[in-house]
């Protein structure tokens, strides 16, 4: 009899955890629902990840690293970078909600440290500084604060009063929002 595929079980747990944490946040998520959705025992889940907080971190860490590697970055074209981020978050609504839940539930310092310690962070900040030196991006911005503003614009339809989470929009509505993101970041970059 073949040994069970540990990596497949771990991945099922991570996939189930994304949906659970995206829907309920860290505080409201239930390990028994995650285990059931993953077709794994709670004991196996605990053996792989330790506890609910560690599983939440594993999901955020994995998806953050994938996003940092998946999304190219060009400091000279921050408006298009913001649109790429918008589209990436549209494709991963559970991760987008997890990031918001993480902020609400005291994970903001850890999330900032995760971003700043990723190998691509300094490359991204350096790309913005080069664009500032070349006169493409307003040099009065701190590059890290500029990245924060980009995320704020992208996440605006999830956290602002009367926000709709981009739910129920047709392609024309999404195209309009992409242009709003592009134009807002363009104006910020121009100073």
Short mmCIF file of C-alpha atoms in Angstrom, two decimals:
data_model
loop_
_atom_site.label_atom_id
_atom_site.label_comp_id
_atom_site.label_asym_id
_atom_site.label_seq_id
_atom_site.Cartn_x
_atom_site.Cartn_y
_atom_site.Cartn_z
CA UNK A 1 0.00 0.00 0.00
CA UNK A 2 1.36 3.42 -0.98
CA UNK A 3 2.05 6.03 1.67
CA UNK A 4 -0.41 8.93 1.73
CA UNK A 5 0.63 12.08 -0.12
CA UNK A 6 1.44 14.48 2.70
CA UNK A 7 1.82 17.47 0.37
CA UNK A 8 -1.66 16.89 -1.12
CA UNK A 9 -3.21 16.75 2.35
CA UNK A 10 -1.41 19.92 3.44
CA UNK A 11 -2.55 21.68 0.28
CA UNK A 12 -6.17 20.64 0.83
CA UNK A 13 -5.96 22.02 4.36
CA UNK A 14 -4.45 25.30 3.11
CA UNK A 15 -7.14 25.61 0.41
CA UNK A 16 -9.93 24.95 2.91
CA UNK A 17 -8.36 27.40 5.36
CA UNK A 18 -8.30 30.17 2.75
CA UNK A 19 -12.05 29.87 2.26
CA UNK A 20 -12.77 29.59 5.99
CA UNK A 21 -10.53 32.47 7.07
CA UNK A 22 -11.73 34.59 4.15
CA UNK A 23 -15.33 34.10 5.23
CA UNK A 24 -14.97 34.28 9.03
CA UNK A 25 -11.58 35.79 9.85
CA UNK A 26 -9.19 34.37 12.39
CA UNK A 27 -11.53 34.71 15.36
CA UNK A 28 -14.59 33.23 13.65
CA UNK A 29 -12.92 30.42 11.72
CA UNK A 30 -13.49 26.89 12.97
CA UNK A 31 -10.86 24.19 12.76
CA UNK A 32 -13.51 21.47 12.50
CA UNK A 33 -14.97 23.14 9.37
CA UNK A 34 -11.51 23.48 7.83
CA UNK A 35 -10.68 19.83 8.54
CA UNK A 36 -14.02 18.66 7.17
CA UNK A 37 -13.71 20.72 3.98
CA UNK A 38 -10.14 19.44 3.53
CA UNK A 39 -11.18 15.82 4.14
CA UNK A 40 -8.53 15.64 6.85
CA UNK A 41 -8.69 14.96 10.54
CA UNK A 42 -8.32 17.78 13.06
CA UNK A 43 -5.39 15.85 14.49
CA UNK A 44 -3.63 15.87 11.09
CA UNK A 45 -4.30 19.60 10.75
CA UNK A 46 -2.81 20.26 14.18
CA UNK A 47 0.16 18.00 13.41
CA UNK A 48 0.95 19.99 10.26
CA UNK A 49 0.22 23.51 11.47
CA UNK A 50 0.12 23.54 15.26
CA UNK A 51 -2.89 25.74 15.94
CA UNK A 52 -5.40 28.04 14.26
CA UNK A 53 -3.16 31.11 14.43
CA UNK A 54 -0.24 29.21 12.89
CA UNK A 55 -2.54 27.97 10.11
CA UNK A 56 -3.74 31.54 9.48
CA UNK A 57 -0.12 32.64 9.24
CA UNK A 58 0.74 29.74 6.92
CA UNK A 59 -2.07 30.72 4.56
CA UNK A 60 -1.11 34.40 4.56
CA UNK A 61 2.59 33.63 4.19
CA UNK A 62 2.05 31.24 1.29
CA UNK A 63 -0.29 33.51 -0.61
CA UNK A 64 1.76 36.62 0.08
CA UNK A 65 4.94 34.97 -1.21
CA UNK A 66 3.11 33.71 -4.30
CA UNK A 67 1.71 37.19 -5.01
CA UNK A 68 5.09 38.87 -4.59
CA UNK A 69 6.60 36.41 -7.06
CA UNK A 70 3.64 36.35 -9.45
CA UNK A 71 3.19 40.10 -9.84
CA UNK A 72 5.97 41.76 -11.77
CA UNK A 73 6.88 45.24 -10.67
CA UNK A 74 7.93 48.27 -12.68
CA UNK A 75 8.50 51.43 -10.66
CA UNK A 76 8.19 53.48 -13.84
CA UNK A 77 4.61 52.30 -14.40
CA UNK A 78 2.94 52.30 -10.99
CA UNK A 79 -0.55 52.95 -12.42
CA UNK A 80 -0.42 49.67 -14.35
CA UNK A 81 1.10 47.94 -11.32
CA UNK A 82 -1.88 49.06 -9.25
CA UNK A 83 -4.29 47.69 -11.88
CA UNK A 84 -2.41 44.36 -11.85
CA UNK A 85 -2.79 44.29 -8.07
CA UNK A 86 -6.51 45.10 -8.42
CA UNK A 87 -6.95 42.19 -10.83
CA UNK A 88 -4.93 39.85 -8.64
CA UNK A 89 -7.10 40.68 -5.64
CA UNK A 90 -10.27 40.23 -7.74
CA UNK A 91 -9.06 36.73 -8.61
CA UNK A 92 -8.39 35.94 -4.94
CA UNK A 93 -11.24 37.48 -2.93
CA UNK A 94 -10.67 35.16 0.04
CA UNK A 95 -7.05 36.32 0.30
CA UNK A 96 -8.14 39.94 -0.01
CA UNK A 97 -10.63 39.46 2.84
CA UNK A 98 -8.01 37.58 4.89
CA UNK A 99 -5.68 40.55 4.60
CA UNK A 100 -8.41 42.82 5.93
CA UNK A 101 -9.29 40.34 8.69
CA UNK A 102 -5.60 40.15 9.58
CA UNK A 103 -5.44 43.92 9.98
CA UNK A 104 -8.59 43.94 12.12
CA UNK A 105 -7.39 41.09 14.29
CA UNK A 106 -4.00 42.45 15.26
CA UNK A 107 -1.81 40.99 12.53
CA UNK A 108 -0.76 44.31 10.97
CA UNK A 109 2.75 44.42 12.42
CA UNK A 110 3.40 40.82 11.39
CA UNK A 111 2.02 41.50 7.90
CA UNK A 112 4.26 44.56 7.50
CA UNK A 113 7.29 42.57 8.63
CA UNK A 114 6.36 39.82 6.18
CA UNK A 115 6.28 42.33 3.33
CA UNK A 116 9.48 44.11 4.29
CA UNK A 117 11.41 40.87 4.78
CA UNK A 118 10.45 39.39 1.41
CA UNK A 119 13.41 39.42 -1.03
CA UNK A 120 11.44 41.39 -3.62
CA UNK A 121 10.58 44.26 -1.23
CA UNK A 122 13.89 46.09 -1.60
CA UNK A 123 13.81 45.55 -5.38
CA UNK A 124 10.35 47.14 -5.50
CA UNK A 125 11.36 50.07 -3.30
CA UNK A 126 14.52 50.49 -5.40
CA UNK A 127 12.44 50.50 -8.60
CA UNK A 128 10.30 53.32 -7.22
CA UNK A 129 13.39 55.28 -6.18
CA UNK A 130 14.82 54.91 -9.70
CA UNK A 131 11.53 56.14 -11.18
CA UNK A 132 11.71 59.09 -8.77
CA UNK A 133 15.29 59.83 -9.85
CA UNK A 134 14.19 59.68 -13.48
CA UNK A 135 11.39 62.19 -12.79
CA UNK A 136 8.60 59.66 -13.52
CA UNK A 137 7.31 59.47 -9.94
CA UNK A 138 7.02 62.44 -7.57
CA UNK A 139 10.16 62.30 -5.43
CA UNK A 140 8.36 63.75 -2.41
CA UNK A 141 6.79 60.33 -1.74
CA UNK A 142 8.44 57.82 0.52
CA UNK A 143 8.38 54.66 -1.66
CA UNK A 144 6.90 52.48 1.10
CA UNK A 145 4.14 55.04 1.70
CA UNK A 146 3.43 55.11 -2.01
CA UNK A 147 2.94 51.33 -1.98
CA UNK A 148 0.57 51.77 0.99
CA UNK A 149 -1.46 54.33 -0.98
CA UNK A 150 -1.67 51.94 -3.94
CA UNK A 151 -3.08 49.20 -1.69
CA UNK A 152 -5.52 51.69 -0.18
CA UNK A 153 -6.87 52.57 -3.60
CA UNK A 154 -7.13 48.93 -4.65
CA UNK A 155 -8.86 47.91 -1.40
CA UNK A 156 -11.12 50.96 -1.31
CA UNK A 157 -14.18 49.16 -2.67
CA UNK A 158 -13.94 46.66 0.18
CA UNK A 159 -13.48 48.96 3.15
CA UNK A 160 -15.03 52.34 2.33
CA UNK A 161 -18.55 53.30 3.46
CA UNK A 162 -21.10 51.88 1.02
CA UNK A 163 -18.41 49.59 -0.39
CA UNK A 164 -19.65 46.69 -2.49
CA UNK A 165 -16.53 44.53 -2.54
CA UNK A 166 -16.60 44.60 -6.35
CA UNK A 167 -19.42 42.05 -6.15
CA UNK A 168 -22.00 41.91 -8.88
CA UNK A 169 -20.11 44.12 -11.32
CA UNK A 170 -20.12 43.25 -14.97
CA UNK A 171 -16.99 43.58 -17.09
CA UNK A 172 -17.80 47.21 -17.95
CA UNK A 173 -18.05 48.06 -14.23
CA UNK A 174 -14.76 46.33 -13.49
CA UNK A 175 -13.11 48.07 -16.45
CA UNK A 176 -14.30 51.40 -15.08
CA UNK A 177 -12.81 50.60 -11.66
CA UNK A 178 -9.51 49.60 -13.27
CA UNK A 179 -9.41 53.03 -14.90
CA UNK A 180 -10.22 54.72 -11.58
CA UNK A 181 -7.32 52.83 -9.96
CA UNK A 182 -4.98 53.66 -12.84
CA UNK A 183 -5.91 57.36 -12.88
CA UNK A 184 -5.76 57.78 -9.08
CA UNK A 185 -2.29 56.24 -8.90
CA UNK A 186 -1.15 58.22 -11.96
CA UNK A 187 -2.19 61.47 -10.27
CA UNK A 188 -0.50 60.54 -7.01
CA UNK A 189 2.70 59.69 -8.86
CA UNK A 190 2.69 62.98 -10.75
CA UNK A 191 2.41 65.03 -7.58
#
